[in-house]
Every structure is written in C-alpha cells, then in structure tokens.
JSON list of C-alpha atoms in Angstrom, two decimals:
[
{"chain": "A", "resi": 1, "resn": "UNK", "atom": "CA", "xyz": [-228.69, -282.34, -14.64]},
{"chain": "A", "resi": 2, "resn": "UNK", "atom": "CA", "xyz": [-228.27, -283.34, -18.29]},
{"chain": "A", "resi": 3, "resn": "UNK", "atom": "CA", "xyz": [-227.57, -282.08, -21.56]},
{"chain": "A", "resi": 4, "resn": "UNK", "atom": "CA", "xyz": [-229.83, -279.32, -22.57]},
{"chain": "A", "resi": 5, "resn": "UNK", "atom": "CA", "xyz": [-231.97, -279.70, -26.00]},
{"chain": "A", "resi": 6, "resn": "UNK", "atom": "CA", "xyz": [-229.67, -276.82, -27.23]},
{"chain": "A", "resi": 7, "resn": "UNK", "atom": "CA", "xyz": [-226.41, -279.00, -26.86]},
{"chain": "A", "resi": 8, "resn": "UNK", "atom": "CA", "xyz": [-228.22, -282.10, -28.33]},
{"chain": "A", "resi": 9, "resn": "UNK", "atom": "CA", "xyz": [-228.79, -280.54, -31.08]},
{"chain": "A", "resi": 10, "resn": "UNK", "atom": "CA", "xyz": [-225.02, -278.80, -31.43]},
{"chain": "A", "resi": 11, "resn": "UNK", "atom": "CA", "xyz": [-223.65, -282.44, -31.05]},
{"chain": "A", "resi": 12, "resn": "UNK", "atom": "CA", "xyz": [-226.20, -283.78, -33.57]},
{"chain": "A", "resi": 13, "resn": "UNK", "atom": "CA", "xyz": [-225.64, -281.33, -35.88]},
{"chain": "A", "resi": 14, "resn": "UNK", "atom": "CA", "xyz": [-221.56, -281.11, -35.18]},
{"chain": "A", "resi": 15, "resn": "UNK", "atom": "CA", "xyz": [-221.59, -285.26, -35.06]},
{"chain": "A", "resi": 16, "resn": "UNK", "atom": "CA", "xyz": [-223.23, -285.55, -38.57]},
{"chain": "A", "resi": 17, "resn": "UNK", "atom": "CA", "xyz": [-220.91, -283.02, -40.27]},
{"chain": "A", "resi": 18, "resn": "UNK", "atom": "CA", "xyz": [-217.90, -284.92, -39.28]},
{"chain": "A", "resi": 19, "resn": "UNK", "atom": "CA", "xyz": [-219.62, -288.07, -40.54]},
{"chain": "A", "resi": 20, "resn": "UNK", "atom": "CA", "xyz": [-219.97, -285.93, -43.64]},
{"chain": "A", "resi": 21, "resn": "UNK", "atom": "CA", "xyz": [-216.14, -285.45, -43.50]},
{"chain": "A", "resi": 22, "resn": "UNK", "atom": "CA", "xyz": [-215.82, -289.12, -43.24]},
{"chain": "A", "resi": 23, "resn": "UNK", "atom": "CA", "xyz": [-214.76, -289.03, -39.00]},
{"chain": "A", "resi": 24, "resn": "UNK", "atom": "CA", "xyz": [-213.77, -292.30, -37.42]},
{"chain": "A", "resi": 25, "resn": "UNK", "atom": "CA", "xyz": [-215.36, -293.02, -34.43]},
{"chain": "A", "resi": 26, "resn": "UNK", "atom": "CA", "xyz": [-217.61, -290.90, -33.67]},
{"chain": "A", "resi": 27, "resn": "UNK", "atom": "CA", "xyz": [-219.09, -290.59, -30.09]},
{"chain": "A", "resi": 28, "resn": "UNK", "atom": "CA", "xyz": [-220.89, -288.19, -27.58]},
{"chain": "A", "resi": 29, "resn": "UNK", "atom": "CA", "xyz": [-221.20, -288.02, -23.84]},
{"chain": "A", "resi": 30, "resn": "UNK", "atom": "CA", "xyz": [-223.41, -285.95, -21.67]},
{"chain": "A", "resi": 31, "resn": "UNK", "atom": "CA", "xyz": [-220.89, -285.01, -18.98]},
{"chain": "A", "resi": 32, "resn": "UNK", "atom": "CA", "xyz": [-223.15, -282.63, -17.42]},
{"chain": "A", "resi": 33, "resn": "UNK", "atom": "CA", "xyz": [-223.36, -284.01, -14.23]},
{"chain": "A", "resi": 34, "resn": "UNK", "atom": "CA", "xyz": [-219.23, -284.20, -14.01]},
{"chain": "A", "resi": 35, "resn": "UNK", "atom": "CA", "xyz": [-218.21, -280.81, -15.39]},
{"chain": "A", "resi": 36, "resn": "UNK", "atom": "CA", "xyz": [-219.79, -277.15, -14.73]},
{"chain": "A", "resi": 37, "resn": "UNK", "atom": "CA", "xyz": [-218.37, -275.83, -17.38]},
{"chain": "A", "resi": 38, "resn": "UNK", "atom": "CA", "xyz": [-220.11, -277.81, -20.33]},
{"chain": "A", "resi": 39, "resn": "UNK", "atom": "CA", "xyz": [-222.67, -280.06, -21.10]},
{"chain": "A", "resi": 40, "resn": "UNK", "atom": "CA", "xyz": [-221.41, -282.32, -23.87]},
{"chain": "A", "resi": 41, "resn": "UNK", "atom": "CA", "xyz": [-218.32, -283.89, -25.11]},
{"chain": "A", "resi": 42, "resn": "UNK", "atom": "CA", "xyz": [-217.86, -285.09, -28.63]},
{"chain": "A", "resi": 43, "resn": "UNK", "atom": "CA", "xyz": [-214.95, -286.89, -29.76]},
{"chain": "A", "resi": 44, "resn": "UNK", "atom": "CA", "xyz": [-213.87, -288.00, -33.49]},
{"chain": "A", "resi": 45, "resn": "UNK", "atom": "CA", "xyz": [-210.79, -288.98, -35.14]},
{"chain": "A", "resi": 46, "resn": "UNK", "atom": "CA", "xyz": [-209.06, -289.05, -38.56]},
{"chain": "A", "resi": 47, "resn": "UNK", "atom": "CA", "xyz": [-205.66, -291.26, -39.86]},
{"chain": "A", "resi": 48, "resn": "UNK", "atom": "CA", "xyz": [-203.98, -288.01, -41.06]},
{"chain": "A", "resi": 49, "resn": "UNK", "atom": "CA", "xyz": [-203.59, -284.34, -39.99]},
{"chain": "A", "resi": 50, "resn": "UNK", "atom": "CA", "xyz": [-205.44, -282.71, -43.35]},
{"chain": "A", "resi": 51, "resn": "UNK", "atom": "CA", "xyz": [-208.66, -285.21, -42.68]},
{"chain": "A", "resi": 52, "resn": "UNK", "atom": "CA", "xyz": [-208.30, -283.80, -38.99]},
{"chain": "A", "resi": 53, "resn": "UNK", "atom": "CA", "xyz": [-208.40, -279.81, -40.22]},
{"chain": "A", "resi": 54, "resn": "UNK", "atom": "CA", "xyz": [-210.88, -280.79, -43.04]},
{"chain": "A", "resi": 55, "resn": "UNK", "atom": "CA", "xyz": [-213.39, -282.19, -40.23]},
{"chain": "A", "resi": 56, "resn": "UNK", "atom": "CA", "xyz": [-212.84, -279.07, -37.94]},
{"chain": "A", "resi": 57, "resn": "UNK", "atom": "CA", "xyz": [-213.71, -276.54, -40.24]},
{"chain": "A", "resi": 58, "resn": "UNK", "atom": "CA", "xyz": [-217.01, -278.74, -41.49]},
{"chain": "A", "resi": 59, "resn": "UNK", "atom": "CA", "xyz": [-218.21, -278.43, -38.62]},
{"chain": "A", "resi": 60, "resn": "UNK", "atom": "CA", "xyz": [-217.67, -275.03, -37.58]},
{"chain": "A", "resi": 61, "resn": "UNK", "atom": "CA", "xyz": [-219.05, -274.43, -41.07]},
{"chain": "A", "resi": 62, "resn": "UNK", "atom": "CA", "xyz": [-221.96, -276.28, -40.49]},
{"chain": "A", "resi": 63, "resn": "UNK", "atom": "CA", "xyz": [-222.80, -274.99, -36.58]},
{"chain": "A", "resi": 64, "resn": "UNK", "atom": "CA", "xyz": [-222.21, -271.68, -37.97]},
{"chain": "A", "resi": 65, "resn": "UNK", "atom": "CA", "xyz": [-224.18, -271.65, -40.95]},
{"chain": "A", "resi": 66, "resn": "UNK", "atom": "CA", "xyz": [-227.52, -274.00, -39.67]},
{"chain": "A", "resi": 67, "resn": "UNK", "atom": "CA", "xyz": [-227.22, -273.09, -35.82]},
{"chain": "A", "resi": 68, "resn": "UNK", "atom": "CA", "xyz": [-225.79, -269.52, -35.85]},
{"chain": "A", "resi": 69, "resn": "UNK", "atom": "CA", "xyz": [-223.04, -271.31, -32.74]},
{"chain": "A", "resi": 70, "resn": "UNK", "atom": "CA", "xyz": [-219.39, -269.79, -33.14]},
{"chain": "A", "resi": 71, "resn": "UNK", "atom": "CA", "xyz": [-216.64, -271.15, -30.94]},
{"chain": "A", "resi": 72, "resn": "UNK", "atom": "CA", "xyz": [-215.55, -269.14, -28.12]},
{"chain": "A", "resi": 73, "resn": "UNK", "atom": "CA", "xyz": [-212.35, -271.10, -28.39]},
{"chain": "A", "resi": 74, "resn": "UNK", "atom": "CA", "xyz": [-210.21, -272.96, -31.20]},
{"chain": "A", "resi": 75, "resn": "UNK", "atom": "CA", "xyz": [-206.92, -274.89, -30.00]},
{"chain": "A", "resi": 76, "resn": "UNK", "atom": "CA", "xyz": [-204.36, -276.96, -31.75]},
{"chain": "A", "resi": 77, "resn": "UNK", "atom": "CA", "xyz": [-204.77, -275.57, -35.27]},
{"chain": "A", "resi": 78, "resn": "UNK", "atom": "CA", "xyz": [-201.08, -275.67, -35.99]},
{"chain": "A", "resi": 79, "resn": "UNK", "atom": "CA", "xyz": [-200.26, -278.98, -35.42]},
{"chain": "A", "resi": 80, "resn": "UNK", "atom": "CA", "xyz": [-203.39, -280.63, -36.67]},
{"chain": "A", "resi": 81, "resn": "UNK", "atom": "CA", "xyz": [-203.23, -283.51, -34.10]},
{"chain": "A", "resi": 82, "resn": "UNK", "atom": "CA", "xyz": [-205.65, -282.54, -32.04]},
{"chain": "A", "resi": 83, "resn": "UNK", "atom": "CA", "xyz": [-207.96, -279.69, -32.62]},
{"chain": "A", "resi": 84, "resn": "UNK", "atom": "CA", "xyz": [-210.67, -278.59, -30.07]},
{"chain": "A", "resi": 85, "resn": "UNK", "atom": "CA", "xyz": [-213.77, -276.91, -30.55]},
{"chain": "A", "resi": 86, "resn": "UNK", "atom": "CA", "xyz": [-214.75, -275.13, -27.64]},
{"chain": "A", "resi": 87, "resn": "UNK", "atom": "CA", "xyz": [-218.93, -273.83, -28.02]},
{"chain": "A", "resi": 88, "resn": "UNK", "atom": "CA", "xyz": [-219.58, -273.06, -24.13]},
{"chain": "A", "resi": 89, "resn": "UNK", "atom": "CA", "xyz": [-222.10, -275.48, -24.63]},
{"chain": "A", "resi": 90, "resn": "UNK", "atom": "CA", "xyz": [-220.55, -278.65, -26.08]},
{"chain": "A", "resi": 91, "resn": "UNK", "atom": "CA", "xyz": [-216.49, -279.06, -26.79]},
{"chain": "A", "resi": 92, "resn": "UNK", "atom": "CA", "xyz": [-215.38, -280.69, -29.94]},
{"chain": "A", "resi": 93, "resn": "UNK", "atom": "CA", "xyz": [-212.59, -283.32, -29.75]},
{"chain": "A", "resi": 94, "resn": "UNK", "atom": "CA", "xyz": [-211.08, -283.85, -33.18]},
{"chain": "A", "resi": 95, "resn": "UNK", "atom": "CA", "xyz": [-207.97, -286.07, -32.93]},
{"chain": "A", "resi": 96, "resn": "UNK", "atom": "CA", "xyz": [-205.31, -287.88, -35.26]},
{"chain": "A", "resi": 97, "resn": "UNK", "atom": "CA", "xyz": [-205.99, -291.21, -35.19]},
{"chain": "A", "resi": 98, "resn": "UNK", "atom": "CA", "xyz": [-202.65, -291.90, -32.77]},
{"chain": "A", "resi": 99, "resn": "UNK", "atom": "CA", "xyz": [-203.57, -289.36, -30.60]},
{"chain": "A", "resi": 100, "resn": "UNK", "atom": "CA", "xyz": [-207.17, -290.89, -30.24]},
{"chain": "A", "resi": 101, "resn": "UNK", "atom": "CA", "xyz": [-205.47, -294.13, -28.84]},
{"chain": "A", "resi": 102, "resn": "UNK", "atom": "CA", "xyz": [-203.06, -292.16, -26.91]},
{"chain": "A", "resi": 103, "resn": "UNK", "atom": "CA", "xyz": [-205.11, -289.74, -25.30]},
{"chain": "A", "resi": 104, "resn": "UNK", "atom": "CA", "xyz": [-207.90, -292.26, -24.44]},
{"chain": "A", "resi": 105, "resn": "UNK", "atom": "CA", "xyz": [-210.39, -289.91, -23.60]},
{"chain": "A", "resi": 106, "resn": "UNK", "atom": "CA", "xyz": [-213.56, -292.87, -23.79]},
{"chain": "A", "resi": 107, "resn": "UNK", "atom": "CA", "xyz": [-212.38, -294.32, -20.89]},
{"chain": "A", "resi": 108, "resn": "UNK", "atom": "CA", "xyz": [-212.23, -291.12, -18.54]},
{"chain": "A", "resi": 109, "resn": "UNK", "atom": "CA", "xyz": [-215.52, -290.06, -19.51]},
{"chain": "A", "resi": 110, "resn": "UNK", "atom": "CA", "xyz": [-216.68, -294.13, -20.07]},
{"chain": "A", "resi": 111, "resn": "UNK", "atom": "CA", "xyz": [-219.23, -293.13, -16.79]},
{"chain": "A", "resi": 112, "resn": "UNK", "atom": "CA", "xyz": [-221.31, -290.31, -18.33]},
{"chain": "A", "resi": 113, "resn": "UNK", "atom": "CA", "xyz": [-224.00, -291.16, -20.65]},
{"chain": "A", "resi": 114, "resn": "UNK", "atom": "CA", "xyz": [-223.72, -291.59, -24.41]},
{"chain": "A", "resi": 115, "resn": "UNK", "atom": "CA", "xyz": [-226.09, -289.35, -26.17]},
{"chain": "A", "resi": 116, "resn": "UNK", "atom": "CA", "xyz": [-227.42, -290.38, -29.30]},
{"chain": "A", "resi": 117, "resn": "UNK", "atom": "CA", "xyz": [-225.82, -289.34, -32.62]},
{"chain": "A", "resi": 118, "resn": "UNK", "atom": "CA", "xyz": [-227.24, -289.52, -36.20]},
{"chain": "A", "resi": 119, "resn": "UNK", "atom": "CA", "xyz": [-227.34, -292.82, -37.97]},
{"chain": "A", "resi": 120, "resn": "UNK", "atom": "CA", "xyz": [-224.38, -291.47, -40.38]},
{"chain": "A", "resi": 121, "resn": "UNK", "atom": "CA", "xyz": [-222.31, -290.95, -36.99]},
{"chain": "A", "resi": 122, "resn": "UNK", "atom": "CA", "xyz": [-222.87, -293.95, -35.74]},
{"chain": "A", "resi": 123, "resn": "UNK", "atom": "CA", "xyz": [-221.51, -295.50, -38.66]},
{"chain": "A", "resi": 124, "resn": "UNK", "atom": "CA", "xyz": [-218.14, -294.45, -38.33]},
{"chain": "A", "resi": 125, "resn": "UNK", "atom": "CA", "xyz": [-217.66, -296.69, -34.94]},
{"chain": "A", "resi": 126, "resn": "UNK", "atom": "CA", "xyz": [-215.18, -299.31, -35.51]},
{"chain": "A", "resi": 127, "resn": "UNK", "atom": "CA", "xyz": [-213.70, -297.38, -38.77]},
{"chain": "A", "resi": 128, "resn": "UNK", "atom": "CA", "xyz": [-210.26, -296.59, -37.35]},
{"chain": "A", "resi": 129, "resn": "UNK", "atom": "CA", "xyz": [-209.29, -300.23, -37.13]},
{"chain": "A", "resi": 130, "resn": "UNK", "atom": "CA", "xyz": [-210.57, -300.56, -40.37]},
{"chain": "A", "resi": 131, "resn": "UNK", "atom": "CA", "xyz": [-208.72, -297.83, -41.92]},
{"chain": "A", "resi": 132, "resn": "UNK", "atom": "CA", "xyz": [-205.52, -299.38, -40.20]},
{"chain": "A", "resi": 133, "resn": "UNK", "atom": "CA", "xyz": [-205.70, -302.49, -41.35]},
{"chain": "A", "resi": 134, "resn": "UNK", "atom": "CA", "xyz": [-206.45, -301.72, -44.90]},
{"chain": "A", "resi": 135, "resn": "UNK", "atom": "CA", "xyz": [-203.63, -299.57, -44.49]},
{"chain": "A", "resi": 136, "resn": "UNK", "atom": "CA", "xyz": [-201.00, -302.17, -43.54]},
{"chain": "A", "resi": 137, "resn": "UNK", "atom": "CA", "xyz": [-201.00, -301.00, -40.32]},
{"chain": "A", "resi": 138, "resn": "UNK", "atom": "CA", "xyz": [-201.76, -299.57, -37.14]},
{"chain": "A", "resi": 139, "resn": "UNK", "atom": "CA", "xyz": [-200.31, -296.10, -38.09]},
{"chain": "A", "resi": 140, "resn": "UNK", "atom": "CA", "xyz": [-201.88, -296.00, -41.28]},
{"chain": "A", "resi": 141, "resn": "UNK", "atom": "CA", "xyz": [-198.36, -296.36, -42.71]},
{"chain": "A", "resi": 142, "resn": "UNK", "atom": "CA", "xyz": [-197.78, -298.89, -45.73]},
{"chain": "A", "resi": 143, "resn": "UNK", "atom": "CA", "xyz": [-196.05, -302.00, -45.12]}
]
C-alpha cells in the first residue's frame, strides 16, 4: 500500500507552509506499509521554541484554509519542543532543533520511502547545521 493522493497532497501542502515559516529540514516518508494508522510522516525542525509554534499554526492555517483538513489531535503545545499534528491521514512532526537530534526519528523510519516535497521544502535540508554554526554553536547559543 502507499500513500494515498489525498495525503500527498496534505504533506505537500503542510511541507511548503513550513518552508514558508522558514522549517529546517524538512522531510516526508510514506510509512504506509509500516503503520495502519497513517499514511505519511512529516518531520521539520526550528532552533527555538517560538519558530517551532509559529510553523505549527502555518500549517494548520494553511491545511485548514486551502484543504478544509483539521487535526483530530494537537500535542505538545505547552512546551513548544515538540508539537505534533495529528490529520488521521498524515502526522506532523515539528521539533526544536535539539529535540530533532535527540529524538532521531529519520533513522527509525530511514526504510519507508521519501515522498517528494516542494522545491521550497527541499531547500531547507542541511539548514540546521547551518543555523548552528552561524550561531556559534550547536545549540544555537552564542559563543
């Protein structure tokens, strides 16, 4: 089984708003064939919790507003480190930078197939580091 044309074009859509909301690393798999309970997983990550919250709501904005999708589910608001998007269809990963590294979540799902994302999306791979080391370092934290 794979992902269905409706959750290509929820991650698309999702994947390009976080873009928008200048995401780091931004990636989708098709993890229909591991998991019953939803087609696609997209993952993205920002250096601070208010970039993290800011990404979150563009795209439930933007899901809401183009696609008419509303998450079932919304977890981790409080904290801002990680904040999941739950759409039956596709789940939304939007970590903290930290947690991104952490959490690893690439390399459990590193089997399923990447979908393809916008060009905007794909953009963003590689921009953590880069954010890090313009920072001064690997937290994002001056020297």
């Amino acid at each position: 089984m794979t992902a269905t044309d409706r959750s290509i074009e929820l991650v698309n859509t999702a994947a390009q708003a976080a873009a928008d909301r200048l995401a780091h690393d931004i990636i989708a798999y098709d993890v229909s064939d591991v998991l019953s309970i939803t087609d696609a997983f997209l993952l993205a990550s920002a250096p601070n919790d208010r970039q993290v919250k800011s990404i979150v709501d563009e795209i439930e904005e933007r899901l809401n507003k183009e696609l008419g999708a509303k998450p079932v589910r919304r977890e981790g608001d409080r904290d801002a480190r990680w904040i999941l998007l739950d759409y039956v269809d596709i789940v939304v990963h939007v970590q903290h930078s930290e947690e991104r590294v952490f959490y690893a979540l690439e390399r459990l799902w590193k089997d399923c197939p990447e979908l393809p994302l916008p060009e905007d999306a794909l953009k963003t791979r590689g921009k953590a580091e880069e954010h890090a080391r313009l920072a001064g370092g690997p937290d994002g934290e001056l020297s």
